[in-house]
PDB file of C-alpha atoms in Angstrom:
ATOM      1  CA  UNK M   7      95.757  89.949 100.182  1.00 31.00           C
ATOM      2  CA  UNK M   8      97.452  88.588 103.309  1.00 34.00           C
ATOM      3  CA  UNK M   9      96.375  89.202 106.599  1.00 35.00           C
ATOM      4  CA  UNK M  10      98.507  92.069 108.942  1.00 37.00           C
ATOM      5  CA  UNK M  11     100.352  90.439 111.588  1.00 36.00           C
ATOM      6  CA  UNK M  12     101.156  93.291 113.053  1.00 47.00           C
ATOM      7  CA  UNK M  13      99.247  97.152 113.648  1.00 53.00           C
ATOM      8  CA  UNK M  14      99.946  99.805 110.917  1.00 73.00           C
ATOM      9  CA  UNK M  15     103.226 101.857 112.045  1.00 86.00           C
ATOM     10  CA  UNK M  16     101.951 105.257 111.209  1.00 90.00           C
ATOM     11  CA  UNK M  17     104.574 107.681 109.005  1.00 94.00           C
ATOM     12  CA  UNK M  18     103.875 111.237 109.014  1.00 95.00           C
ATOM     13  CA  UNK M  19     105.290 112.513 105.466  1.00 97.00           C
ATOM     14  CA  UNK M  20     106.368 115.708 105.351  1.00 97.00           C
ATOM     15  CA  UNK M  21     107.270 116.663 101.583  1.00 96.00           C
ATOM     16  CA  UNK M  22     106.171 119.885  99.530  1.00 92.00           C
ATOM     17  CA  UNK M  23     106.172 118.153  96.726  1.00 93.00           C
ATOM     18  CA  UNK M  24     102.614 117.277  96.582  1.00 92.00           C
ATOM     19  CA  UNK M  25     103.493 114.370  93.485  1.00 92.00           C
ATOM     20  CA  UNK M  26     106.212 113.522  95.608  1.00 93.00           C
ATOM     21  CA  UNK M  27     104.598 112.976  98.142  1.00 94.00           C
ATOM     22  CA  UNK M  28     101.462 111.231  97.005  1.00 93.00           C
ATOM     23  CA  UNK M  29     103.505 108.824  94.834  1.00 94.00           C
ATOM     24  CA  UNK M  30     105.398 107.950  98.550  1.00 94.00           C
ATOM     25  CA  UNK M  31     102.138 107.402 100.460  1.00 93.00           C
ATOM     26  CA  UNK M  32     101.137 105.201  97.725  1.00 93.00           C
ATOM     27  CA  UNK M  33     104.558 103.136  98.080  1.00 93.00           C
ATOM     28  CA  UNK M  34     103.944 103.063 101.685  1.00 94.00           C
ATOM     29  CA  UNK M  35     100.839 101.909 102.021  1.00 91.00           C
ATOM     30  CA  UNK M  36     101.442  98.979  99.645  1.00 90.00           C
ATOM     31  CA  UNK M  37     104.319  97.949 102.484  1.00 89.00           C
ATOM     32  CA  UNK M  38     101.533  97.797 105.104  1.00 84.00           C
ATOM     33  CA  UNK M  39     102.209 101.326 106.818  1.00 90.00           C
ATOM     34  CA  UNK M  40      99.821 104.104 107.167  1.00 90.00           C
ATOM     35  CA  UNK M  41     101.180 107.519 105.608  1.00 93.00           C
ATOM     36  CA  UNK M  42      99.534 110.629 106.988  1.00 93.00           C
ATOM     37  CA  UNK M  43     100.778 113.610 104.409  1.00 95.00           C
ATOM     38  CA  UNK M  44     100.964 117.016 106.851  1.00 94.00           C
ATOM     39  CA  UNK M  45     100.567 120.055 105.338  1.00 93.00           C
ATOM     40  CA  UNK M  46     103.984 122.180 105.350  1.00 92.00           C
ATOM     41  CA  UNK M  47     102.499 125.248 105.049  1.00 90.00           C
ATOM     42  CA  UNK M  48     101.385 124.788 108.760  1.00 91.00           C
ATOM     43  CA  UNK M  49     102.895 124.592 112.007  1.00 94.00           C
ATOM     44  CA  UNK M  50     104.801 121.445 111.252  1.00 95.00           C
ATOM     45  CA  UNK M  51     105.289 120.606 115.020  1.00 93.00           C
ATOM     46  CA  UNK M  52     102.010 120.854 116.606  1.00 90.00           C
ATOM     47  CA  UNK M  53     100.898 118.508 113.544  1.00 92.00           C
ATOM     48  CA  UNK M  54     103.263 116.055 114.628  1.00 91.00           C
ATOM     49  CA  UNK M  55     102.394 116.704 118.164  1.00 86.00           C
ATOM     50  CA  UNK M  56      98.486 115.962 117.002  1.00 84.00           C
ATOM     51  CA  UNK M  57      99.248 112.802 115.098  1.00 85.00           C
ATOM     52  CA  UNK M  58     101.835 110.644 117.278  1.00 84.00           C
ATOM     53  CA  UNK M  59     102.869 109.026 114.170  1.00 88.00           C
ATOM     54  CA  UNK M  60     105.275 106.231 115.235  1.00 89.00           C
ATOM     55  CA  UNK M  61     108.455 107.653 112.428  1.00 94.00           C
ATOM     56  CA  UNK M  62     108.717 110.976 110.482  1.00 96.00           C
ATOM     57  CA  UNK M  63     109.952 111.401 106.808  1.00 98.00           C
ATOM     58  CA  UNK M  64     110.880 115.122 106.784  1.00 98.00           C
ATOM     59  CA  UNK M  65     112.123 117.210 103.791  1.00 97.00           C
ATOM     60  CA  UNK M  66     114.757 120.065 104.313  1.00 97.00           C
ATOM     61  CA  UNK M  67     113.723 122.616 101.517  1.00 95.00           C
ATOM     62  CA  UNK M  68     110.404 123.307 103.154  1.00 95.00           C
ATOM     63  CA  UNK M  69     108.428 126.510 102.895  1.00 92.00           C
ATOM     64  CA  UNK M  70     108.911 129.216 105.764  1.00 88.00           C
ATOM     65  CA  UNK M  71     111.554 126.806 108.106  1.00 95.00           C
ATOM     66  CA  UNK M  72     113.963 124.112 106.278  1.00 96.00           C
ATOM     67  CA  UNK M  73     113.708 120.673 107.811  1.00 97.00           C
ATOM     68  CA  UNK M  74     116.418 121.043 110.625  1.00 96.00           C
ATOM     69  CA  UNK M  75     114.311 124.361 112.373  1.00 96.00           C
ATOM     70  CA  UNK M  76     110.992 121.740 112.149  1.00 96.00           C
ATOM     71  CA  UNK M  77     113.666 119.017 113.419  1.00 95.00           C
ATOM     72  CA  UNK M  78     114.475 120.713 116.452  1.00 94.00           C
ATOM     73  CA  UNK M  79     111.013 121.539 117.101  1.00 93.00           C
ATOM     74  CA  UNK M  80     109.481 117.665 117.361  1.00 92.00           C
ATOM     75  CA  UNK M  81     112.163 116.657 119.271  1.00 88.00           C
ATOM     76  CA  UNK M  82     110.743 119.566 122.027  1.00 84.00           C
ATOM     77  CA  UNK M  83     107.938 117.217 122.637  1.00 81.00           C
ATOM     78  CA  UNK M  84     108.222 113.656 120.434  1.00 84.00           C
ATOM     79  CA  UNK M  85     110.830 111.086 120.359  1.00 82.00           C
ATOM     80  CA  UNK M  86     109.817 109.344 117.339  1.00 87.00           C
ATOM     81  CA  UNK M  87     112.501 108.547 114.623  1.00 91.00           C
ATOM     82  CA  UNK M  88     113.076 110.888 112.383  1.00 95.00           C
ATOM     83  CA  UNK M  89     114.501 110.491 108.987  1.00 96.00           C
ATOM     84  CA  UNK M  90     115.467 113.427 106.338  1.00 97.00           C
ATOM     85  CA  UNK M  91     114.567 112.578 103.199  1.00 97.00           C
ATOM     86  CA  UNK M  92     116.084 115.463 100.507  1.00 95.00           C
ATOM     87  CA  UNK M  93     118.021 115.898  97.455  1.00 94.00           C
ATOM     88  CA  UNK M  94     120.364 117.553  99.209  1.00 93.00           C
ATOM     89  CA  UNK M  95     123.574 114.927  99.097  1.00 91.00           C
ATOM     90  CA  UNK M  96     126.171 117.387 100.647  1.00 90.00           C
ATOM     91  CA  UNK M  97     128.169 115.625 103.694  1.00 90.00           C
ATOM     92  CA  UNK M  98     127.295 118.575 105.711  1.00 92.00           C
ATOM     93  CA  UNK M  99     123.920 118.679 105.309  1.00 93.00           C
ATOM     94  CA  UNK M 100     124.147 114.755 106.370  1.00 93.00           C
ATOM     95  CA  UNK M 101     125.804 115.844 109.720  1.00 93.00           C
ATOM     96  CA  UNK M 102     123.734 118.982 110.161  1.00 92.00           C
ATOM     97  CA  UNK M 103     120.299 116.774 110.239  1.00 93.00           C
ATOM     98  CA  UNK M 104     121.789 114.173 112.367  1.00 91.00           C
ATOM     99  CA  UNK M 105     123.182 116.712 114.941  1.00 91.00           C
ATOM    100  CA  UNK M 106     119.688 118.331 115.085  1.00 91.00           C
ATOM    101  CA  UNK M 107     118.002 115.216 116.058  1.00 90.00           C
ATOM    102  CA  UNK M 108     117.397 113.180 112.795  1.00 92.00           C
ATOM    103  CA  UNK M 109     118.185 109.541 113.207  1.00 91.00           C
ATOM    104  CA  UNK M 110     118.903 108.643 109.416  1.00 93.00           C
ATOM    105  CA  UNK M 111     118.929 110.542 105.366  1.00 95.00           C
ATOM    106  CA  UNK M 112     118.554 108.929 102.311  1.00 95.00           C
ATOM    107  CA  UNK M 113     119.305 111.167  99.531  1.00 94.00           C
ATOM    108  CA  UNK M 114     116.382 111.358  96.333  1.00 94.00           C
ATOM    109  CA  UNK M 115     115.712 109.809  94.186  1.00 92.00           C
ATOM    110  CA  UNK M 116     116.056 106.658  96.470  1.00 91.00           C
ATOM    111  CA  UNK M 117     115.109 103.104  96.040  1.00 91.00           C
ATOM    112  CA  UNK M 118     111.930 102.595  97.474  1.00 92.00           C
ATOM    113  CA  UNK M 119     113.184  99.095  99.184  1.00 91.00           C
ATOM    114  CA  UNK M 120     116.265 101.301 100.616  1.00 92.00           C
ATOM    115  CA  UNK M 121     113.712 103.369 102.317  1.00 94.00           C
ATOM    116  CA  UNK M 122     111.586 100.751 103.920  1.00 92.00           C
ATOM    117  CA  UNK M 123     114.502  98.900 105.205  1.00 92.00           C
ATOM    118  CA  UNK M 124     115.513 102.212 106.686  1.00 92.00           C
ATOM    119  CA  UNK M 125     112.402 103.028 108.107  1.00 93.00           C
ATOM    120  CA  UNK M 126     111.977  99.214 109.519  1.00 88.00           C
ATOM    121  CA  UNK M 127     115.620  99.566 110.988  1.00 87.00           C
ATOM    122  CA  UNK M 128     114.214 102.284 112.535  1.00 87.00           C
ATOM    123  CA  UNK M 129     111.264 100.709 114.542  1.00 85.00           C
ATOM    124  CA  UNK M 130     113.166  97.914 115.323  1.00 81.00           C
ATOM    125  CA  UNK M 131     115.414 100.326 117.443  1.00 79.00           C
ATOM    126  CA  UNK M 132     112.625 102.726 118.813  1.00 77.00           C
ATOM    127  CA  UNK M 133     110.258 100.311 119.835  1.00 72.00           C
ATOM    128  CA  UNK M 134     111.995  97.288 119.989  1.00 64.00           C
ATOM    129  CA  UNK M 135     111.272  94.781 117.286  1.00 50.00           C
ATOM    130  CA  UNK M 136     111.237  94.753 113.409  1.00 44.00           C
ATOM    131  CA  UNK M 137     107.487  95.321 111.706  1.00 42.00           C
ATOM    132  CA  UNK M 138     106.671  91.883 111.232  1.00 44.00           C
ATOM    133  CA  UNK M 139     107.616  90.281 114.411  1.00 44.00           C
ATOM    134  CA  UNK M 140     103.867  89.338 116.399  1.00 39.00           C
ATOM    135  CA  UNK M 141     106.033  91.106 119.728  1.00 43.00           C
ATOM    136  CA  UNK M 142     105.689  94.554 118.037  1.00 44.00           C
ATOM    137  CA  UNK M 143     101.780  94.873 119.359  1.00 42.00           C
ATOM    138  CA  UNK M 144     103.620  95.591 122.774  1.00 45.00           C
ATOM    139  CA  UNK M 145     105.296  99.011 121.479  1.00 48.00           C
ATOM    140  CA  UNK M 146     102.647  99.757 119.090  1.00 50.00           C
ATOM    141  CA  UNK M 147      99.629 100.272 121.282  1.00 55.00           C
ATOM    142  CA  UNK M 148      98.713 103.690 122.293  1.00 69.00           C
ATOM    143  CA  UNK M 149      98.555 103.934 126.012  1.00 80.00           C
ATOM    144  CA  UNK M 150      98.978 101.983 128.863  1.00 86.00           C
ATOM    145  CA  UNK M 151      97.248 101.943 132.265  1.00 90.00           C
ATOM    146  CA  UNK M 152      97.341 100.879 135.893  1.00 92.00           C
ATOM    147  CA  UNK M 153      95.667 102.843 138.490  1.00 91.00           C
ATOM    148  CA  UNK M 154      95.648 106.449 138.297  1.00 93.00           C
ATOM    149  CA  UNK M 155      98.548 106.172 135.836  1.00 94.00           C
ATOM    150  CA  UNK M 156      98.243 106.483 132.213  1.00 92.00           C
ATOM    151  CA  UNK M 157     101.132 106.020 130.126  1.00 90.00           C
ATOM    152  CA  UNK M 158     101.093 107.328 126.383  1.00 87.00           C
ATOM    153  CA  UNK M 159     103.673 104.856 124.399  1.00 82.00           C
ATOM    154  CA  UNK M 160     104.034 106.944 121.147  1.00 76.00           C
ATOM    155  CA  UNK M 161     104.338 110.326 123.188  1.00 79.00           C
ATOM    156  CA  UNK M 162     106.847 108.797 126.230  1.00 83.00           C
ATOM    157  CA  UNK M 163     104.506 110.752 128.817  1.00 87.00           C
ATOM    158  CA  UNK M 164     102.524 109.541 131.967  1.00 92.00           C
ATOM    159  CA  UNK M 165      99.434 110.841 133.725  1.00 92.00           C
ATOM    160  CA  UNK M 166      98.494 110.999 136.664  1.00 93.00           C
ATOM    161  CA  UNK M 167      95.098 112.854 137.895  1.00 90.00           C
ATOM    162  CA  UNK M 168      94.661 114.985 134.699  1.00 87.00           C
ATOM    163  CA  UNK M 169      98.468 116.357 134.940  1.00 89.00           C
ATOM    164  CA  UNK M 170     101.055 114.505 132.061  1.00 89.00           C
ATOM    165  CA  UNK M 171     104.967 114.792 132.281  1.00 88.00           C
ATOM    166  CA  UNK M 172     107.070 113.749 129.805  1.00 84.00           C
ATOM    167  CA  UNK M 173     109.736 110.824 130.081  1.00 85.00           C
ATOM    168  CA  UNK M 174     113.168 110.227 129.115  1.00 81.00           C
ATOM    169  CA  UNK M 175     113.359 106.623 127.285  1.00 79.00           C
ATOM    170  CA  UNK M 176     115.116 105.143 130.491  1.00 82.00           C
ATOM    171  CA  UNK M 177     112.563 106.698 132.780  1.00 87.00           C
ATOM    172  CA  UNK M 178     109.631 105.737 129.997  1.00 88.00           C
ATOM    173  CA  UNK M 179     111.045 101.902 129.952  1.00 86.00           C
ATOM    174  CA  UNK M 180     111.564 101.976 133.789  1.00 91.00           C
ATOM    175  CA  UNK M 181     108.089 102.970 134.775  1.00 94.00           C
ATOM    176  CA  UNK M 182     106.310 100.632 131.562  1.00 90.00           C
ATOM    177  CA  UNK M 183     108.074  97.440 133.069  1.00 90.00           C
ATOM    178  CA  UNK M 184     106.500  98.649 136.175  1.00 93.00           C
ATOM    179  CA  UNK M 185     103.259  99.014 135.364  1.00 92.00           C
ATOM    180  CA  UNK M 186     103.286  95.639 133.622  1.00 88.00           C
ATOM    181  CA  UNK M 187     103.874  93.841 136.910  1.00 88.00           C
ATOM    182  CA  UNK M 188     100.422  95.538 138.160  1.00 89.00           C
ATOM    183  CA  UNK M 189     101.736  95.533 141.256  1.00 91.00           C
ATOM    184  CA  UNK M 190     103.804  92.531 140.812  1.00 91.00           C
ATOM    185  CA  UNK M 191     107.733  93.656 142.702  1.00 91.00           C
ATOM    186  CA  UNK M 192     110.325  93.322 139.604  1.00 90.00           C
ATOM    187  CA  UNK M 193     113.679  92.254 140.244  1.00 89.00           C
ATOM    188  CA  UNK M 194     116.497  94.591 139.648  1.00 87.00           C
ATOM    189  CA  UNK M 195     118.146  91.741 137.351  1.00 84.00           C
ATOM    190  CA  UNK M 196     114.494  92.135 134.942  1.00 84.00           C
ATOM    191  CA  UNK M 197     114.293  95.950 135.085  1.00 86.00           C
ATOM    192  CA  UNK M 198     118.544  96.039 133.975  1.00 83.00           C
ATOM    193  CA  UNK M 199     117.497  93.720 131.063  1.00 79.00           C
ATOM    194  CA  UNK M 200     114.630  96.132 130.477  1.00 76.00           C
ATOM    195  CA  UNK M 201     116.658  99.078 130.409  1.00 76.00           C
ATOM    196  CA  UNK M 202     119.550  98.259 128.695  1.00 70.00           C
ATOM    197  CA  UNK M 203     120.342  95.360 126.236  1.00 56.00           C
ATOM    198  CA  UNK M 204     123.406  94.777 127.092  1.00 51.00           C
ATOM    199  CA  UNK M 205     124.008  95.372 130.975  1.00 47.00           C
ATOM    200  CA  UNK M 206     127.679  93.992 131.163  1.00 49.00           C
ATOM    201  CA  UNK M 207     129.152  97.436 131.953  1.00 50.00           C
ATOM    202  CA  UNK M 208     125.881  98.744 133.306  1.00 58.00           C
ATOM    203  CA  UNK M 209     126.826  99.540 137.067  1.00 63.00           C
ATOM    204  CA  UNK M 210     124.573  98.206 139.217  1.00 69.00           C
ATOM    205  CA  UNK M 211     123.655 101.778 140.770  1.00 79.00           C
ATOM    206  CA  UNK M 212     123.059 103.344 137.482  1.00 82.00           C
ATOM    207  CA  UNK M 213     119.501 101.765 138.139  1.00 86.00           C
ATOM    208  CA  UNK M 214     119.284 103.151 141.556  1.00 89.00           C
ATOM    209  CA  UNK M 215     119.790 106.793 140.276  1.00 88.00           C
ATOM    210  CA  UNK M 216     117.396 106.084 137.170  1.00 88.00           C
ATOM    211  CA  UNK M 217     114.652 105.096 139.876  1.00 93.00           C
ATOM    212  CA  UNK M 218     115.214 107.935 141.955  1.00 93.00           C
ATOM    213  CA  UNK M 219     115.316 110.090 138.909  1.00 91.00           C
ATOM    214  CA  UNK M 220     111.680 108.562 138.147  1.00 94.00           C
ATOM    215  CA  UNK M 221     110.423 108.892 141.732  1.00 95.00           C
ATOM    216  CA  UNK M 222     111.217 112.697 141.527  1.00 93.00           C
ATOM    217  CA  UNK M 223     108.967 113.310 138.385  1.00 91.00           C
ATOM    218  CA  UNK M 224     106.145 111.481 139.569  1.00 95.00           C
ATOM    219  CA  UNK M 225     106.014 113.222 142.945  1.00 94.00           C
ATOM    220  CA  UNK M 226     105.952 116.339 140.628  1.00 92.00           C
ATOM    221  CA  UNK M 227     102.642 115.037 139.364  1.00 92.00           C
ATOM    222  CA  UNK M 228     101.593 114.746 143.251  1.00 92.00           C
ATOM    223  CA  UNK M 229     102.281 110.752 143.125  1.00 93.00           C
ATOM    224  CA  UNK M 230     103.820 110.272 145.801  1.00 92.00           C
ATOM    225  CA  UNK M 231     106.190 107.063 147.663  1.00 93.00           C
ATOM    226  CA  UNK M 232     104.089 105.167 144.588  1.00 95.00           C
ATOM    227  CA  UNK M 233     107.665 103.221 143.970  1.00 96.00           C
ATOM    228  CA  UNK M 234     108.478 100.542 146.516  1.00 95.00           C
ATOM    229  CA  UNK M 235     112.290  99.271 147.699  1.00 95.00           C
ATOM    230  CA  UNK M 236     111.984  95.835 148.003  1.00 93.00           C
ATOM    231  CA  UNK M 237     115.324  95.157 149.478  1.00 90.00           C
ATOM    232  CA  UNK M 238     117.338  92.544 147.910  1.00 87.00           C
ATOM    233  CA  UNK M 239     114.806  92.220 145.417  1.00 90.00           C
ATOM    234  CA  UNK M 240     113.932  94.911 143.120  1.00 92.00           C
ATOM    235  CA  UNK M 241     110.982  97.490 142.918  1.00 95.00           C
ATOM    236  CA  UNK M 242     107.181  97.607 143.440  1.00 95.00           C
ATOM    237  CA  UNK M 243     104.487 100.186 141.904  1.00 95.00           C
ATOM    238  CA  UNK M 244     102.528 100.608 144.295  1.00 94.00           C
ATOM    239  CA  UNK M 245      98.975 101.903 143.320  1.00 85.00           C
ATOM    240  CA  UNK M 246      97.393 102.389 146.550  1.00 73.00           C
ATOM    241  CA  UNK M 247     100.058 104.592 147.750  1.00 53.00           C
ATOM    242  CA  UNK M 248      99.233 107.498 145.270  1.00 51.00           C
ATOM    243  CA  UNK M 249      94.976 107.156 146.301  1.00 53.00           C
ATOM    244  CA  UNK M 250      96.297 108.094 149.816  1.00 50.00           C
TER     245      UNK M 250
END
């Protein structure tokens, strides 16, 4: 067996067909993921919300809700990647499940090698690397910390004193590089790169707002001034700030 260079990504597999779906977490597991089967007679949602699985593999002809009504509900609280995986091979039902926040569909029966590459495209654009790559361990871990802040990676949320907030991915990517530094100021040229991968057209106030934008949700959490102008430079977290 050869050694994992990289954490299990974990797939939550959401499929009422329980051969189905035991014949896929088999598959998966043999490419180095770690399935978690949910049960779809529950509150599909909150399961996801329980897990943090890094991707989701979600069925449309599900009992109770379809797929797109469970669809809509994860994206209230998880931006994990989301791919529809159903018999269904209208060019409606396509559209419908990418306007109600799926980010791919593969139509069954599927190639199981179609399906990995899929779900591996699908990392490499959520967290920012493909499964193999030794960088992944970055955007796999759990949580991050640095003072009173907790970040949670999988869930795009920060803490601060018991209280969480969730994050858009620019504020999530702002505040991470920040918290990196440990205190460390970051140049506005790093955090652009950060933010955006290519920052050609990026204005150079479009960062500005984003950090305001940021400053506003932590002061909601009662962290106050805790993000430093350095002028000419870039930005500072600034831990001893939010102590008081």
């Amino acid at each position: 067996m050869t050694e994992r260079t990289h954490p299990p990504f974990l797939v939550a597999v959401v499929e009422d067909d329980h051969q189905l779906a035991s014949t896929l977490a088999r598959q998966l597991a043999r490419y180095e993921f770690e399935p978690v089967l949910l049960d779809c007679r529950q509150d599909i949602a909150r399961a996801v919300d329980d897990i943090s699985p890094h991707i989701v593999l979600l069925d449309i002809n599900l009992p109770k809700y379809d797929g797109f009504y469970w669809c809509r509900r994860i994206r209230e609280s998880s931006v994990a990647p989301i791919i529809f995986v159903s018999a269904r091979n209208a060019g409606m039902d396509q559209v419908f499940a990418l306007e109600n926040g799926g980010d791919d569909y593969i139509v069954k029966p599927f190639d199981m090698d179609v399906l990995v590459a899929k779900l591996r495209a699908q990392i490499r654009r959520a967290y920012g690397s493909y499964a193999n790559a030794p960088d992944v361990v970055r955007d796999a871990v759990e949580s991050l910390a640095f003072g009173p802040f907790e970040l949670n990676v999988r869930k795009m949320q920060v803490g601060f004193q018991g209280h969480w907030t969730a994050l858009t991915k620019t504020e999530f990517e702002l505040l991470r590089t920040l918290m990196e530094a440990k205190g460390a100021v970051v140049s506005r040229d790093l955090l652009l790169m950060a933010l955006w991968d290519d920052t050609t057209f990026v204005d150079d106030n479009t960062l500005t707002v984003n950090v305001t934008r940021l400053r506003k949700r932590l002061t909601e959490l009662g962290a106050t001034d805790v993000i430093r102008t350095v002028r000419g430079v870039g930005y500072q977290l600034v831990v001893e700030e939010s102590l008081g």
